[in-house]
Every structure is written in structure tokens, then in C-alpha cells.
Amino acid sequence: MFGFKKKEPEQTPDNKQFKELAAQYLPGELTLLAVTGANGFGGGKTAKEKLWRASIGLTAWMEEDSPDIHRGEFVLSTIADDRLLGVLQRRAPQDFIIKFKGRVSEDGKRLLLLDLPEPGFDPDLKAILEEQKKPVTFWEEGLGTFTLNRQVDWFETELDWLRTEISLTIDMEEDREEALRNAKTLLASAADWDKRVRAYAADELVSLANDWSQDMDEDGETPTITREQFMERMELESIEIGGDGSFTFWFGDGDLFYGHSIRVSGDLENGPDDASMEG
């Protein structure tokens, strides 16, 4: 299908999309082995494109007849319709060794998939795979054990926030020491921050919640949601904290927006400064 065909197909918009992608790679076709990362195949496309630009992250790859292993962050891509994307997601899952025909970009960071991947094996790649699957954790007094979530590249822990268990997350790119210090500052005044964040969200979004409620009310008998009711119905689920003092609170909406999320962001110095309904 598309670039997977052996003979030169008739020029079509679908084939043209693949050719435009293939032009970014060196011409030589290679038999390759690779280790997939924490996420499987995903796809994206613009409004004008009919097909998916399907891609998956790799952590290592090698030519089948070469001992040289390339390690780092790489992307394997192709063009796919809905059916092919589903096949690729099944045949190349996360944390797996695959074998496939492909082409490589000049810098070796991007690979082009030319056929359906199949399970592969190499002892050195197997060792890399086993190492990357090991949990990465650290413990911080007062906050508990953080575990790296490789799918989103952040550290997360569960903690008690005013008798509610929530998730606290720190992005891998953040200054960890500063982020942990800021998390403890936030937690030390949890009751005050909880009230401030909820009040800000209510002030910003209660009118929108009432608009939603009226739009969904066929009988016109739904009572107006008050500011206090809005604050009470918000269900805190997680907090993201940054090394610069920035934070984002994520709430379940308590059915205020019929199953969406409420996001409130700001920083420790100035307090909350943005609120929105998400999802």
C-alpha cells in the first residue's frame, strides 16, 4: 500500500504524498532492526491531506548486516490510511524490537518505513530494550516516590491534598531541585491555594457553565449554578509544578461541562492567572 508497493504505481494524490515524504531520505533501501520507544504508532495530517503521516519513536536502530548500533531519539515514518495505521499499531507496539525495510535520512535521525514491520531480534538490541524498560524513580522527603512516565516524559507521584489523593507531576526538562522546592511550598499552604484556584476558576468560568447548562436544558428548568456551587463541584485530579514557580491545576468538572476538564494555571508569586475548560 502506498510506498509499500513493489512496482511503480500510477501517479495519484496518495502516491504523491508518499513520494514527497520519501524525497527527504537517502535512496538506498536497507534491512533494519530497531527498538521502539514508550509510545506506539501515531498519526497526523493537515486539512488538505487524505492520509496519515504515521510515525513512531525509536531508541536504537542498526542495519541487519552491520554491528554498528545507533542510539538516541529517532523517528520512523510512512504514509498510511486508517486501516494501515491500525496494522502498524498492532505490528510495532511500544518497547519492542522490529525488523523492516527502510531508508535513512542523511543525518540518521529519521527513517522511512517501506514494508510492514515484523518482530526482530538482536542480543545487543535486546539488552537496550530491557534497560529502557526498567523503572526510573527517585524519593523526595515529604512528597514520596516519583516514577518516570516515559510516554509523556514527566515524573509523577501520588500524594494527599486536603484528604484527596492527587497526582503531582514534574516535567523532565524542569529544574528538578527547584520544582520540588516549589511543590513543597504549594503543599505547605494547600488549603489557601486550593481556595484561591477554585475561586479564580469560578469567577472566570461560571458564566460559561451556566450557558452550557441552559443549552443542554430542554425544559428550561435547570437552576443557575452559583459561584460557590461551581467551586464545590470542581474535583482536583493533578498538579503540574515547574522549577520557575509555575503551576497548572487540573480538575474534573463535576459535570459542570458534561465531562470535560478544568485547567487553572499561574505561578507561586502572582497566583492563578488563566482558567479554561479543556477536552
PDB file of C-alpha atoms in Angstrom, residues 2-267:
ATOM      1  CA  PHE A   2       1.292   3.443  -0.967  1.00  0.00           C
ATOM      2  CA  GLY A   3       5.092   3.250  -0.626  1.00  0.00           C
ATOM      3  CA  PHE A   4       4.909  -0.477   0.119  1.00  0.00           C
ATOM      4  CA  LYS A   5       4.143  -1.430  -3.493  1.00  0.00           C
ATOM      5  CA  LYS A   6       6.911  -3.190  -5.385  1.00  0.00           C
ATOM      6  CA  LYS A   7       6.158  -1.785  -8.821  1.00  0.00           C
ATOM      7  CA  GLU A   8       5.807   1.873  -9.703  1.00  0.00           C
ATOM      8  CA  PRO A   9       2.100   2.673  -9.243  1.00  0.00           C
ATOM      9  CA  GLU A  10       0.035   5.134 -11.173  1.00  0.00           C
ATOM     10  CA  GLN A  11       0.528   8.736 -10.011  1.00  0.00           C
ATOM     11  CA  THR A  12      -2.281   9.511  -7.532  1.00  0.00           C
ATOM     12  CA  PRO A  13      -2.664  12.060  -4.727  1.00  0.00           C
ATOM     13  CA  ASP A  14      -1.983   9.233  -2.240  1.00  0.00           C
ATOM     14  CA  ASN A  15       1.179   8.139  -4.031  1.00  0.00           C
ATOM     15  CA  LYS A  16       2.259  11.767  -4.399  1.00  0.00           C
ATOM     16  CA  GLN A  17       2.069  12.245  -0.626  1.00  0.00           C
ATOM     17  CA  PHE A  18       4.374   9.275  -0.091  1.00  0.00           C
ATOM     18  CA  LYS A  19       6.810  10.452  -2.769  1.00  0.00           C
ATOM     19  CA  GLU A  20       7.045  13.869  -1.133  1.00  0.00           C
ATOM     20  CA  LEU A  21       7.935  12.181   2.153  1.00  0.00           C
ATOM     21  CA  ALA A  22      10.381   9.729   0.539  1.00  0.00           C
ATOM     22  CA  ALA A  23      12.289  12.580  -1.123  1.00  0.00           C
ATOM     23  CA  GLN A  24      13.588  13.545   2.332  1.00  0.00           C
ATOM     24  CA  TYR A  25      15.586  10.298   2.679  1.00  0.00           C
ATOM     25  CA  LEU A  26      18.663   8.758   1.086  1.00  0.00           C
ATOM     26  CA  PRO A  27      17.795   6.447  -1.835  1.00  0.00           C
ATOM     27  CA  GLY A  28      19.355   3.207  -0.585  1.00  0.00           C
ATOM     28  CA  GLU A  29      16.917   0.555   0.701  1.00  0.00           C
ATOM     29  CA  LEU A  30      18.170  -1.235   3.828  1.00  0.00           C
ATOM     30  CA  THR A  31      17.061  -4.091   6.054  1.00  0.00           C
ATOM     31  CA  LEU A  32      16.905  -2.576   9.520  1.00  0.00           C
ATOM     32  CA  LEU A  33      16.345  -3.606  13.114  1.00  0.00           C
ATOM     33  CA  ALA A  34      15.103  -1.094  15.671  1.00  0.00           C
ATOM     34  CA  VAL A  35      13.892  -0.713  19.246  1.00  0.00           C
ATOM     35  CA  THR A  36      10.607   1.157  19.620  1.00  0.00           C
ATOM     36  CA  GLY A  37      10.103   3.688  22.396  1.00  0.00           C
ATOM     37  CA  ALA A  38       7.442   4.250  25.036  1.00  0.00           C
ATOM     38  CA  ASN A  39       4.673   5.042  22.537  1.00  0.00           C
ATOM     39  CA  GLY A  40       3.329   3.140  19.559  1.00  0.00           C
ATOM     40  CA  PHE A  41       2.492   4.427  16.089  1.00  0.00           C
ATOM     41  CA  GLY A  42       0.517   7.653  15.905  1.00  0.00           C
ATOM     42  CA  GLY A  43      -0.643   9.777  13.003  1.00  0.00           C
ATOM     43  CA  GLY A  44      -1.159  13.371  11.983  1.00  0.00           C
ATOM     44  CA  LYS A  45      -2.370  15.148   8.861  1.00  0.00           C
ATOM     45  CA  THR A  46      -3.299  18.594   7.640  1.00  0.00           C
ATOM     46  CA  ALA A  47      -6.770  19.552   6.463  1.00  0.00           C
ATOM     47  CA  LYS A  48      -5.700  19.115   2.827  1.00  0.00           C
ATOM     48  CA  GLU A  49      -4.158  15.662   3.268  1.00  0.00           C
ATOM     49  CA  LYS A  50      -6.163  12.475   2.759  1.00  0.00           C
ATOM     50  CA  LEU A  51      -3.744  10.162   4.540  1.00  0.00           C
ATOM     51  CA  TRP A  52      -1.931   9.983   7.853  1.00  0.00           C
ATOM     52  CA  ARG A  53       1.717  10.832   8.345  1.00  0.00           C
ATOM     53  CA  ALA A  54       2.249   7.805  10.586  1.00  0.00           C
ATOM     54  CA  SER A  55       5.276   7.749  12.878  1.00  0.00           C
ATOM     55  CA  ILE A  56       6.767   6.012  15.888  1.00  0.00           C
ATOM     56  CA  GLY A  57       9.697   6.910  18.112  1.00  0.00           C
ATOM     57  CA  LEU A  58      12.765   4.667  18.190  1.00  0.00           C
ATOM     58  CA  THR A  59      15.533   4.494  20.784  1.00  0.00           C
ATOM     59  CA  ALA A  60      18.051   2.473  18.746  1.00  0.00           C
ATOM     60  CA  TRP A  61      18.495   1.066  15.246  1.00  0.00           C
ATOM     61  CA  MET A  62      21.018  -0.890  13.195  1.00  0.00           C
ATOM     62  CA  GLU A  63      21.449  -2.378   9.758  1.00  0.00           C
ATOM     63  CA  GLU A  64      20.890  -6.127   9.782  1.00  0.00           C
ATOM     64  CA  ASP A  65      24.341  -6.874   8.366  1.00  0.00           C
ATOM     65  CA  SER A  66      26.257  -4.314  10.458  1.00  0.00           C
ATOM     66  CA  PRO A  67      27.380  -4.429  14.114  1.00  0.00           C
ATOM     67  CA  ASP A  68      27.025  -0.649  14.490  1.00  0.00           C
ATOM     68  CA  ILE A  69      24.133   0.429  16.711  1.00  0.00           C
ATOM     69  CA  HIS A  70      22.774   3.972  16.629  1.00  0.00           C
ATOM     70  CA  ARG A  71      21.326   5.081  19.980  1.00  0.00           C
ATOM     71  CA  GLY A  72      19.311   8.207  20.745  1.00  0.00           C
ATOM     72  CA  GLU A  73      15.964   9.619  19.679  1.00  0.00           C
ATOM     73  CA  PHE A  74      14.825   8.664  16.172  1.00  0.00           C
ATOM     74  CA  VAL A  75      11.553   8.721  14.225  1.00  0.00           C
ATOM     75  CA  LEU A  76      10.286   6.049  11.825  1.00  0.00           C
ATOM     76  CA  SER A  77       7.632   7.373   9.427  1.00  0.00           C
ATOM     77  CA  THR A  78       5.442   6.402   6.492  1.00  0.00           C
ATOM     78  CA  ILE A  79       2.133   7.354   4.861  1.00  0.00           C
ATOM     79  CA  ALA A  80      -0.947   5.357   5.876  1.00  0.00           C
ATOM     80  CA  ASP A  81      -4.716   5.244   5.621  1.00  0.00           C
ATOM     81  CA  ASP A  82      -6.860   4.309   8.638  1.00  0.00           C
ATOM     82  CA  ARG A  83      -6.553   0.567   8.035  1.00  0.00           C
ATOM     83  CA  LEU A  84      -2.793   0.576   7.563  1.00  0.00           C
ATOM     84  CA  LEU A  85      -2.306   2.773  10.631  1.00  0.00           C
ATOM     85  CA  GLY A  86      -4.176   0.190  12.689  1.00  0.00           C
ATOM     86  CA  VAL A  87      -1.993  -2.601  11.280  1.00  0.00           C
ATOM     87  CA  LEU A  88       1.174  -0.676  12.121  1.00  0.00           C
ATOM     88  CA  GLN A  89      -0.037  -0.057  15.674  1.00  0.00           C
ATOM     89  CA  ARG A  90      -0.502  -3.797  16.156  1.00  0.00           C
ATOM     90  CA  ARG A  91       2.732  -4.898  14.485  1.00  0.00           C
ATOM     91  CA  ALA A  92       5.024  -2.290  16.064  1.00  0.00           C
ATOM     92  CA  PRO A  93       3.940  -1.817  19.693  1.00  0.00           C
ATOM     93  CA  GLN A  94       5.828   0.181  22.295  1.00  0.00           C
ATOM     94  CA  ASP A  95       9.028  -1.279  23.783  1.00  0.00           C
ATOM     95  CA  PHE A  96       9.549  -3.852  21.044  1.00  0.00           C
ATOM     96  CA  ILE A  97      12.208  -4.916  18.523  1.00  0.00           C
ATOM     97  CA  ILE A  98      11.080  -4.681  14.901  1.00  0.00           C
ATOM     98  CA  LYS A  99      12.623  -5.647  11.568  1.00  0.00           C
ATOM     99  CA  PHE A 100      11.720  -3.814   8.366  1.00  0.00           C
ATOM    100  CA  LYS A 101      12.840  -2.466   5.012  1.00  0.00           C
ATOM    101  CA  GLY A 102      13.596   1.206   5.158  1.00  0.00           C
ATOM    102  CA  ARG A 103      15.573   4.234   4.117  1.00  0.00           C
ATOM    103  CA  VAL A 104      17.524   6.630   6.308  1.00  0.00           C
ATOM    104  CA  SER A 105      17.816  10.409   6.320  1.00  0.00           C
ATOM    105  CA  GLU A 106      21.220  11.969   5.778  1.00  0.00           C
ATOM    106  CA  ASP A 107      21.665  12.717   9.486  1.00  0.00           C
ATOM    107  CA  GLY A 108      20.436   9.263  10.536  1.00  0.00           C
ATOM    108  CA  LYS A 109      17.758  10.721  12.809  1.00  0.00           C
ATOM    109  CA  ARG A 110      14.771   9.834  10.615  1.00  0.00           C
ATOM    110  CA  LEU A 111      13.845   6.540   8.970  1.00  0.00           C
ATOM    111  CA  LEU A 112      11.302   5.761   6.248  1.00  0.00           C
ATOM    112  CA  LEU A 113       9.260   2.556   6.516  1.00  0.00           C
ATOM    113  CA  LEU A 114       8.936   0.660   3.226  1.00  0.00           C
ATOM    114  CA  ASP A 115       7.163  -2.543   4.286  1.00  0.00           C
ATOM    115  CA  LEU A 116       5.211  -3.998   7.176  1.00  0.00           C
ATOM    116  CA  PRO A 117       7.390  -4.398  10.278  1.00  0.00           C
ATOM    117  CA  GLU A 118       7.795  -7.817  11.835  1.00  0.00           C
ATOM    118  CA  PRO A 119       9.309  -8.996  15.129  1.00  0.00           C
ATOM    119  CA  GLY A 120      13.095  -8.824  15.133  1.00  0.00           C
ATOM    120  CA  PHE A 121      15.916  -9.931  17.393  1.00  0.00           C
ATOM    121  CA  ASP A 122      19.466  -8.926  18.156  1.00  0.00           C
ATOM    122  CA  PRO A 123      21.136  -9.608  21.525  1.00  0.00           C
ATOM    123  CA  ASP A 124      22.538  -6.092  21.816  1.00  0.00           C
ATOM    124  CA  LEU A 125      19.200  -4.504  20.955  1.00  0.00           C
ATOM    125  CA  LYS A 126      17.550  -6.859  23.445  1.00  0.00           C
ATOM    126  CA  ALA A 127      19.857  -5.532  26.173  1.00  0.00           C
ATOM    127  CA  ILE A 128      18.970  -1.947  25.231  1.00  0.00           C
ATOM    128  CA  LEU A 129      15.271  -2.804  25.339  1.00  0.00           C
ATOM    129  CA  GLU A 130      15.493  -4.415  28.773  1.00  0.00           C
ATOM    130  CA  GLU A 131      17.424  -1.446  30.141  1.00  0.00           C
ATOM    131  CA  GLN A 132      14.921   1.142  28.873  1.00  0.00           C
ATOM    132  CA  LYS A 133      12.001  -0.767  30.405  1.00  0.00           C
ATOM    133  CA  LYS A 134      13.418  -0.566  33.927  1.00  0.00           C
ATOM    134  CA  PRO A 135      11.506   1.873  36.176  1.00  0.00           C
ATOM    135  CA  VAL A 136      13.230   5.205  36.827  1.00  0.00           C
ATOM    136  CA  THR A 137      12.374   6.549  40.279  1.00  0.00           C
ATOM    137  CA  PHE A 138      13.540   8.901  43.000  1.00  0.00           C
ATOM    138  CA  TRP A 139      12.293   9.622  46.507  1.00  0.00           C
ATOM    139  CA  GLU A 140      11.753  13.067  47.990  1.00  0.00           C
ATOM    140  CA  GLU A 141      11.010  13.621  51.660  1.00  0.00           C
ATOM    141  CA  GLY A 142       7.516  14.965  52.195  1.00  0.00           C
ATOM    142  CA  LEU A 143       6.415  14.134  48.659  1.00  0.00           C
ATOM    143  CA  GLY A 144       7.112  10.423  48.250  1.00  0.00           C
ATOM    144  CA  THR A 145       8.438   8.344  45.370  1.00  0.00           C
ATOM    145  CA  PHE A 146       8.369   9.822  41.883  1.00  0.00           C
ATOM    146  CA  THR A 147       8.286   7.494  38.872  1.00  0.00           C
ATOM    147  CA  LEU A 148       9.177   8.489  35.321  1.00  0.00           C
ATOM    148  CA  ASN A 149       6.241   8.230  32.936  1.00  0.00           C
ATOM    149  CA  ARG A 150       8.134   7.615  29.691  1.00  0.00           C
ATOM    150  CA  GLN A 151       5.089   8.169  27.494  1.00  0.00           C
ATOM    151  CA  VAL A 152       4.868  11.847  28.466  1.00  0.00           C
ATOM    152  CA  ASP A 153       8.404  12.437  29.842  1.00  0.00           C
ATOM    153  CA  TRP A 154       7.479  13.559  33.317  1.00  0.00           C
ATOM    154  CA  PHE A 155       7.981  12.312  36.871  1.00  0.00           C
ATOM    155  CA  GLU A 156       4.815  11.702  38.870  1.00  0.00           C
ATOM    156  CA  THR A 157       3.834  10.763  42.400  1.00  0.00           C
ATOM    157  CA  GLU A 158       0.596  10.345  44.316  1.00  0.00           C
ATOM    158  CA  LEU A 159       0.085  12.499  47.395  1.00  0.00           C
ATOM    159  CA  ASP A 160      -2.591  13.638  49.824  1.00  0.00           C
ATOM    160  CA  TRP A 161      -4.065  17.068  49.095  1.00  0.00           C
ATOM    161  CA  LEU A 162      -6.639  18.033  51.718  1.00  0.00           C
ATOM    162  CA  ARG A 163      -7.641  14.367  52.158  1.00  0.00           C
ATOM    163  CA  THR A 164      -7.869  13.790  48.415  1.00  0.00           C
ATOM    164  CA  GLU A 165      -5.307  11.664  46.576  1.00  0.00           C
ATOM    165  CA  ILE A 166      -3.975  13.532  43.555  1.00  0.00           C
ATOM    166  CA  SER A 167      -1.094  13.237  41.114  1.00  0.00           C
ATOM    167  CA  LEU A 168       1.859  15.642  41.291  1.00  0.00           C
ATOM    168  CA  THR A 169       3.962  15.856  38.121  1.00  0.00           C
ATOM    169  CA  ILE A 170       7.303  17.425  37.199  1.00  0.00           C
ATOM    170  CA  ASP A 171       8.435  17.608  33.583  1.00  0.00           C
ATOM    171  CA  MET A 172      11.814  16.016  32.841  1.00  0.00           C
ATOM    172  CA  GLU A 173      13.036  19.289  31.335  1.00  0.00           C
ATOM    173  CA  GLU A 174      12.408  21.240  34.540  1.00  0.00           C
ATOM    174  CA  ASP A 175      14.999  22.062  37.193  1.00  0.00           C
ATOM    175  CA  ARG A 176      14.091  19.190  39.497  1.00  0.00           C
ATOM    176  CA  GLU A 177      15.504  20.661  42.698  1.00  0.00           C
ATOM    177  CA  GLU A 178      13.651  23.944  42.224  1.00  0.00           C
ATOM    178  CA  ALA A 179      10.440  22.187  41.165  1.00  0.00           C
ATOM    179  CA  LEU A 180      10.496  20.021  44.293  1.00  0.00           C
ATOM    180  CA  ARG A 181      11.057  23.075  46.465  1.00  0.00           C
ATOM    181  CA  ASN A 182       8.115  24.803  44.805  1.00  0.00           C
ATOM    182  CA  ALA A 183       5.933  21.721  45.253  1.00  0.00           C
ATOM    183  CA  LYS A 184       6.626  21.744  48.992  1.00  0.00           C
ATOM    184  CA  THR A 185       5.792  25.455  49.154  1.00  0.00           C
ATOM    185  CA  LEU A 186       2.479  24.784  47.422  1.00  0.00           C
ATOM    186  CA  LEU A 187       1.687  21.827  49.656  1.00  0.00           C
ATOM    187  CA  ALA A 188       2.511  23.737  52.848  1.00  0.00           C
ATOM    188  CA  SER A 189      -0.344  26.158  52.098  1.00  0.00           C
ATOM    189  CA  ALA A 190      -2.630  23.685  50.365  1.00  0.00           C
ATOM    190  CA  ALA A 191      -5.869  24.999  51.875  1.00  0.00           C
ATOM    191  CA  ASP A 192      -5.143  28.578  50.811  1.00  0.00           C
ATOM    192  CA  TRP A 193      -4.038  27.626  47.297  1.00  0.00           C
ATOM    193  CA  ASP A 194      -6.988  25.297  46.860  1.00  0.00           C
ATOM    194  CA  LYS A 195      -9.419  28.086  47.708  1.00  0.00           C
ATOM    195  CA  ARG A 196      -7.639  30.672  45.527  1.00  0.00           C
ATOM    196  CA  VAL A 197      -7.501  28.403  42.495  1.00  0.00           C
ATOM    197  CA  ARG A 198     -11.127  27.308  42.791  1.00  0.00           C
ATOM    198  CA  ALA A 199     -12.314  30.891  43.294  1.00  0.00           C
ATOM    199  CA  TYR A 200     -10.396  32.094  40.253  1.00  0.00           C
ATOM    200  CA  ALA A 201     -11.814  29.298  38.095  1.00  0.00           C
ATOM    201  CA  ALA A 202     -15.339  30.045  39.269  1.00  0.00           C
ATOM    202  CA  ASP A 203     -15.000  33.759  38.556  1.00  0.00           C
ATOM    203  CA  GLU A 204     -13.714  33.025  35.056  1.00  0.00           C
ATOM    204  CA  LEU A 205     -15.947  30.113  34.065  1.00  0.00           C
ATOM    205  CA  VAL A 206     -19.235  30.093  35.986  1.00  0.00           C
ATOM    206  CA  SER A 207     -20.987  32.130  33.273  1.00  0.00           C
ATOM    207  CA  LEU A 208     -19.821  29.656  30.643  1.00  0.00           C
ATOM    208  CA  ALA A 209     -21.029  26.765  32.797  1.00  0.00           C
ATOM    209  CA  ASN A 210     -24.473  28.341  33.031  1.00  0.00           C
ATOM    210  CA  ASP A 211     -24.534  28.850  29.267  1.00  0.00           C
ATOM    211  CA  TRP A 212     -23.748  25.160  28.797  1.00  0.00           C
ATOM    212  CA  SER A 213     -26.401  24.190  31.324  1.00  0.00           C
ATOM    213  CA  GLN A 214     -29.070  26.254  29.581  1.00  0.00           C
ATOM    214  CA  ASP A 215     -28.105  24.918  26.155  1.00  0.00           C
ATOM    215  CA  MET A 216     -28.499  21.345  27.402  1.00  0.00           C
ATOM    216  CA  ASP A 217     -31.751  22.019  29.277  1.00  0.00           C
ATOM    217  CA  GLU A 218     -34.716  21.127  27.081  1.00  0.00           C
ATOM    218  CA  ASP A 219     -37.312  22.074  29.712  1.00  0.00           C
ATOM    219  CA  GLY A 220     -35.786  25.368  30.828  1.00  0.00           C
ATOM    220  CA  GLU A 221     -35.950  24.336  34.489  1.00  0.00           C
ATOM    221  CA  THR A 222     -32.245  23.962  35.350  1.00  0.00           C
ATOM    222  CA  PRO A 223     -31.318  26.282  38.251  1.00  0.00           C
ATOM    223  CA  THR A 224     -28.475  28.752  37.891  1.00  0.00           C
ATOM    224  CA  ILE A 225     -25.080  27.473  39.063  1.00  0.00           C
ATOM    225  CA  THR A 226     -23.693  29.769  41.747  1.00  0.00           C
ATOM    226  CA  ARG A 227     -20.034  30.656  42.252  1.00  0.00           C
ATOM    227  CA  GLU A 228     -19.948  28.582  45.442  1.00  0.00           C
ATOM    228  CA  GLN A 229     -21.539  25.572  43.740  1.00  0.00           C
ATOM    229  CA  PHE A 230     -19.014  25.802  40.919  1.00  0.00           C
ATOM    230  CA  MET A 231     -16.126  25.749  43.409  1.00  0.00           C
ATOM    231  CA  GLU A 232     -17.573  22.782  45.303  1.00  0.00           C
ATOM    232  CA  ARG A 233     -18.161  20.676  42.206  1.00  0.00           C
ATOM    233  CA  MET A 234     -14.592  21.002  40.901  1.00  0.00           C
ATOM    234  CA  GLU A 235     -12.675  17.749  41.540  1.00  0.00           C
ATOM    235  CA  LEU A 236      -8.900  18.174  41.792  1.00  0.00           C
ATOM    236  CA  GLU A 237      -7.036  15.407  39.942  1.00  0.00           C
ATOM    237  CA  SER A 238      -3.469  16.590  39.390  1.00  0.00           C
ATOM    238  CA  ILE A 239      -0.994  19.450  39.736  1.00  0.00           C
ATOM    239  CA  GLU A 240       1.939  20.191  37.440  1.00  0.00           C
ATOM    240  CA  ILE A 241       4.720  22.212  39.060  1.00  0.00           C
ATOM    241  CA  GLY A 242       7.684  23.929  37.395  1.00  0.00           C
ATOM    242  CA  GLY A 243      11.120  24.999  38.505  1.00  0.00           C
ATOM    243  CA  ASP A 244      10.211  28.644  37.864  1.00  0.00           C
ATOM    244  CA  GLY A 245       7.245  28.506  40.237  1.00  0.00           C
ATOM    245  CA  SER A 246       4.635  27.999  37.527  1.00  0.00           C
ATOM    246  CA  PHE A 247       1.793  25.569  38.183  1.00  0.00           C
ATOM    247  CA  THR A 248      -1.200  24.021  36.462  1.00  0.00           C
ATOM    248  CA  PHE A 249      -4.119  22.534  38.385  1.00  0.00           C
ATOM    249  CA  TRP A 250      -6.288  20.003  36.548  1.00  0.00           C
ATOM    250  CA  PHE A 251      -9.818  19.345  37.790  1.00  0.00           C
ATOM    251  CA  GLY A 252     -12.599  17.017  36.832  1.00  0.00           C
ATOM    252  CA  ASP A 253     -15.544  19.277  36.062  1.00  0.00           C
ATOM    253  CA  GLY A 254     -18.130  17.653  38.354  1.00  0.00           C
ATOM    254  CA  ASP A 255     -20.428  17.594  35.305  1.00  0.00           C
ATOM    255  CA  LEU A 256     -20.303  21.394  35.020  1.00  0.00           C
ATOM    256  CA  PHE A 257     -19.243  20.970  31.388  1.00  0.00           C
ATOM    257  CA  TYR A 258     -20.597  17.455  30.925  1.00  0.00           C
ATOM    258  CA  GLY A 259     -17.353  15.541  31.365  1.00  0.00           C
ATOM    259  CA  HIS A 260     -14.660  17.994  30.281  1.00  0.00           C
ATOM    260  CA  SER A 261     -11.659  19.117  32.339  1.00  0.00           C
ATOM    261  CA  ILE A 262     -10.966  22.440  34.016  1.00  0.00           C
ATOM    262  CA  ARG A 263      -7.425  23.813  33.808  1.00  0.00           C
ATOM    263  CA  VAL A 264      -6.118  26.621  36.036  1.00  0.00           C
ATOM    264  CA  SER A 265      -2.566  27.893  35.636  1.00  0.00           C
ATOM    265  CA  GLY A 266      -0.445  30.556  37.275  1.00  0.00           C
ATOM    266  CA  ASP A 267       2.631  30.862  39.473  1.00  0.00           C
TER     267      ASP A 267
END
